[in-house]
Coordinates of N, CA and C in Angstrom, one line a residue:
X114 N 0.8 -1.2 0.0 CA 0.0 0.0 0.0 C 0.9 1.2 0.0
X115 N 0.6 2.2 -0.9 CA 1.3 3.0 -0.9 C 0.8 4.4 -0.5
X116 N 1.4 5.0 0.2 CA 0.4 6.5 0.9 C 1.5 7.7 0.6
X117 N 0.5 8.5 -0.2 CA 1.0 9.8 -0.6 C 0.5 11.0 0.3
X118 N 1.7 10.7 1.6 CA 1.3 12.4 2.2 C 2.0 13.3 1.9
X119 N 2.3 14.4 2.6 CA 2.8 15.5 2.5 C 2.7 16.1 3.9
X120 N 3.9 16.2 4.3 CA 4.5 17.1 5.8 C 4.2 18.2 5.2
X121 N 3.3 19.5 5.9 CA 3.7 20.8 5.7 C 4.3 21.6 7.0
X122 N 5.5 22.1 6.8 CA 6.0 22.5 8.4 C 5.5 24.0 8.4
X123 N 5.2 24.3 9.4 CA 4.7 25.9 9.3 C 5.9 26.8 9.5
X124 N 5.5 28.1 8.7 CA 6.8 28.8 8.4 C 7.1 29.3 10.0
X125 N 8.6 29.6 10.1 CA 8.6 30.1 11.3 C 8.5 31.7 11.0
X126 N 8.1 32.1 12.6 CA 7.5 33.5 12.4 C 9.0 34.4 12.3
X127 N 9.3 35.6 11.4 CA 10.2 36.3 11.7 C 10.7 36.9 13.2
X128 N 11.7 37.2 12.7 CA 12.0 37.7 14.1 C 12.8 39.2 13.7
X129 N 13.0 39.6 13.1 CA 13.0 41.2 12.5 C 12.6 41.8 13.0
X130 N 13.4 42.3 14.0 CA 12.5 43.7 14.5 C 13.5 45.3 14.4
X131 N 13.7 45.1 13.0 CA 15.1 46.4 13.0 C 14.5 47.3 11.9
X132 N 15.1 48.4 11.8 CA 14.7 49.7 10.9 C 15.8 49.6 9.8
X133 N 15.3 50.0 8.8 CA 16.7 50.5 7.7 C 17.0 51.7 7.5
X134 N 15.7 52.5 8.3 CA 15.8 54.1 7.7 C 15.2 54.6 8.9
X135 N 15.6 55.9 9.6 CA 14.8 56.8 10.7 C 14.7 58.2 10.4
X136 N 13.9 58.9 9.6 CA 14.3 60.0 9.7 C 13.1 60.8 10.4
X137 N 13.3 62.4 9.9 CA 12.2 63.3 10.4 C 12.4 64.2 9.5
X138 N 11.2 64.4 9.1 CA 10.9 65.0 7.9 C 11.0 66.9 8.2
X139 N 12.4 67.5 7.6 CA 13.3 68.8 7.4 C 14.2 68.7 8.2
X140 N 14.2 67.4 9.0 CA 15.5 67.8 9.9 C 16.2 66.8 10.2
X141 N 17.3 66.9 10.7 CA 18.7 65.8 10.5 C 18.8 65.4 11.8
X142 N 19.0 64.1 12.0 CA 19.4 63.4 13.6 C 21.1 63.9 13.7
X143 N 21.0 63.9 14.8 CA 22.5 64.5 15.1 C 23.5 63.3 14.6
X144 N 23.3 61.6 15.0 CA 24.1 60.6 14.8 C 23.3 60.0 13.3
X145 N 24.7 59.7 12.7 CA 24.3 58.7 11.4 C 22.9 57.4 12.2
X146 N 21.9 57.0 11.0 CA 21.5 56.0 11.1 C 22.2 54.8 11.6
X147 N 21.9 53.6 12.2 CA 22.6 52.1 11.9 C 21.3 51.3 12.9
X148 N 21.2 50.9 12.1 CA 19.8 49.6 12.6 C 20.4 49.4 14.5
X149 N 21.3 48.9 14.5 CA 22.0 48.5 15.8 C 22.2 49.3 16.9
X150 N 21.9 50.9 16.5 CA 22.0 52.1 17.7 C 20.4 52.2 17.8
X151 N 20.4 52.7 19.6 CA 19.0 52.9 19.7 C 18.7 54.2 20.1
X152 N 19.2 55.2 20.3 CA 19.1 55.8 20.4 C 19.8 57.1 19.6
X153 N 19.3 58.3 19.3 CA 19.3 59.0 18.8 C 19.1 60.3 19.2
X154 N 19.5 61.3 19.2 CA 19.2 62.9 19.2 C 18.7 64.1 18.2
X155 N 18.5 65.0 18.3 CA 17.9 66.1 17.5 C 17.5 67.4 17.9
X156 N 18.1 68.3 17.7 CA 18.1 69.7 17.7 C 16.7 70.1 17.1
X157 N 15.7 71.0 17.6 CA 14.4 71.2 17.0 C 14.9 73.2 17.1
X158 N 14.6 73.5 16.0 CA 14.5 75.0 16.5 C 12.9 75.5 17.5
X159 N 13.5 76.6 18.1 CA 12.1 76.7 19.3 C 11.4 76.8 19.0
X160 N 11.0 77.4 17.7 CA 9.1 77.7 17.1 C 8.7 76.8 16.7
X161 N 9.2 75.2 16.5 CA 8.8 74.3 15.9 C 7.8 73.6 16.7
X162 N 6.4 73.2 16.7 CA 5.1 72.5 17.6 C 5.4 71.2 17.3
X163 N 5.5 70.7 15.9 CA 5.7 69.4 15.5 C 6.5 69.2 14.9
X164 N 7.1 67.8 14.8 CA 7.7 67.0 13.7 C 6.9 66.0 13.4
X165 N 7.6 65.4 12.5 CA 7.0 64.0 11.5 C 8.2 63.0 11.4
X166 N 7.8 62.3 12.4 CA 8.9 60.9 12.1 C 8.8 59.7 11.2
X167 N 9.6 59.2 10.7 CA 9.6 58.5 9.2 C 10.3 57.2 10.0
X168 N 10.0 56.0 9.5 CA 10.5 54.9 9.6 C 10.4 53.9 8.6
X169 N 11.3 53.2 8.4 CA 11.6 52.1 7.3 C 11.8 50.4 7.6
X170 N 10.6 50.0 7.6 CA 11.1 48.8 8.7 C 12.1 47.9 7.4
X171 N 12.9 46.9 7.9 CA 13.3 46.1 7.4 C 12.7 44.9 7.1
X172 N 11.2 44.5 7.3 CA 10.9 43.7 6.9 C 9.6 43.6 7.0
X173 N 8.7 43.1 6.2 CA 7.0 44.2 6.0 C 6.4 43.6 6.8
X174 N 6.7 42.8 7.4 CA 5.3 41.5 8.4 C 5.9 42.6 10.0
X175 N 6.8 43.0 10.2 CA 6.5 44.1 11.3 C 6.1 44.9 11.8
X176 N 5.6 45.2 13.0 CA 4.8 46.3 13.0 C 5.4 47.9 13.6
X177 N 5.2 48.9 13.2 CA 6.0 49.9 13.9 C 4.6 51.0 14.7
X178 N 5.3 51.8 16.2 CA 3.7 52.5 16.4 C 5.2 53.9 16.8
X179 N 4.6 54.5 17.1 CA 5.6 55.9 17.3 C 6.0 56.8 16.4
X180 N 5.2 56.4 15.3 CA 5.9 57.3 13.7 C 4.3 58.3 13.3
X181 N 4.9 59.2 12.4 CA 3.9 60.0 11.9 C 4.0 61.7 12.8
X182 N 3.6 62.3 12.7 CA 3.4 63.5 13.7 C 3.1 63.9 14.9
X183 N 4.5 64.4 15.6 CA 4.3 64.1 17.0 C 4.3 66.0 17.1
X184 N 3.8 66.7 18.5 CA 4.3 67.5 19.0 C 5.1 67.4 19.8
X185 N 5.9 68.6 19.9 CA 7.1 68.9 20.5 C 7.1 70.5 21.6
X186 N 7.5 70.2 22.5 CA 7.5 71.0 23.7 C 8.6 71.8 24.2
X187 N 8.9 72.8 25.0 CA 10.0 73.7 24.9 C 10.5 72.6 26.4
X188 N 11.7 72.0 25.8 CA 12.5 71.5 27.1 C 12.7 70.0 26.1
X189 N 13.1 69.0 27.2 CA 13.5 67.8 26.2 C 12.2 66.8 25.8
X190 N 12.0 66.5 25.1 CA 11.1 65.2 24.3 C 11.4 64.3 24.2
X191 N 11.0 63.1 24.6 CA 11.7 62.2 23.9 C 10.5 61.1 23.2
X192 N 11.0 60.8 22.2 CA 9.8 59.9 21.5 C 10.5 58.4 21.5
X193 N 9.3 57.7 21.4 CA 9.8 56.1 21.2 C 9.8 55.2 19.8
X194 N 10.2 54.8 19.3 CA 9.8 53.8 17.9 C 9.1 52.9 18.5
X195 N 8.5 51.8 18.2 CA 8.6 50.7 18.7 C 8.3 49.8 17.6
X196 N 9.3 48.7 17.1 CA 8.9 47.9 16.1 C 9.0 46.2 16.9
X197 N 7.5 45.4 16.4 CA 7.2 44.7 17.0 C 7.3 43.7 15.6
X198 N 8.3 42.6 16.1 CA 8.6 41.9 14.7 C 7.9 41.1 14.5
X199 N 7.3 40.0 14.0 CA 6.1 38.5 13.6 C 6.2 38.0 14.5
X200 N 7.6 37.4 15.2 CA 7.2 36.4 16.7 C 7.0 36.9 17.6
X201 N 6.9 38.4 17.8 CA 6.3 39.6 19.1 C 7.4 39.7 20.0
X202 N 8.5 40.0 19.4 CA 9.8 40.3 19.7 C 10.2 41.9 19.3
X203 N 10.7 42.7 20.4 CA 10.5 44.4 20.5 C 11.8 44.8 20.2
X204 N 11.6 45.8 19.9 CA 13.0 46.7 19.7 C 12.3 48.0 19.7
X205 N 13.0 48.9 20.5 CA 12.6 50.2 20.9 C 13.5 51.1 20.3
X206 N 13.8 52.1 19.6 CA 14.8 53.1 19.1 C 13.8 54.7 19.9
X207 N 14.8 55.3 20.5 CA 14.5 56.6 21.3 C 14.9 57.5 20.2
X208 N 14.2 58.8 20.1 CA 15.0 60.0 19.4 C 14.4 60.8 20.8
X209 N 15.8 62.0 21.3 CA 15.3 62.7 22.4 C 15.5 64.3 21.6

């Protein structure tokens, strides 16, 4: 008797949880990009209310919350990334 199955192994879930790109839209982070640094800085001039932060995940089944249009306050800020990769594994990148 011959039996024709087929194993299907289920894919494992990513685990990517890194950026390729951070920026903020008219203005420049003080330190070069690199997936691997988490934190970051930025000079705002005073009159500025908001920025717009940009992020680039490295891999599309990830999730990012912290991006898009934040206000900004006279003293320090600090914002969070947070990219949450397929197997629900965190990575946090700070801009202050």
């Amino acid at each position: 008797m011959n039996s024709n199955t087929t194993t299907i192994t289920p894919k494992a879930k990513s685990s990517n949880n890194f950026l390729t790109s951070l920026t903020i839209d008219g203005l420049e982070l003080n330190e070069k990009f690199d997936k691997e640094k988490l934190e970051y800085t930025l000079d705002i001039p005073a009159e500025t209310e908001k920025i717009k932060i940009n992020a680039q995940l490295a891999d599309s089944s990830a999730k990012v919350t912290g991006i898009g249009e934040v206000k900004v306050s006279t003293g320090l800020n600090t914002f969070e990334i947070v990219i949450t990769a397929e197997n629900g594994s965190k990575r946090t990148y700070i801009i202050k």
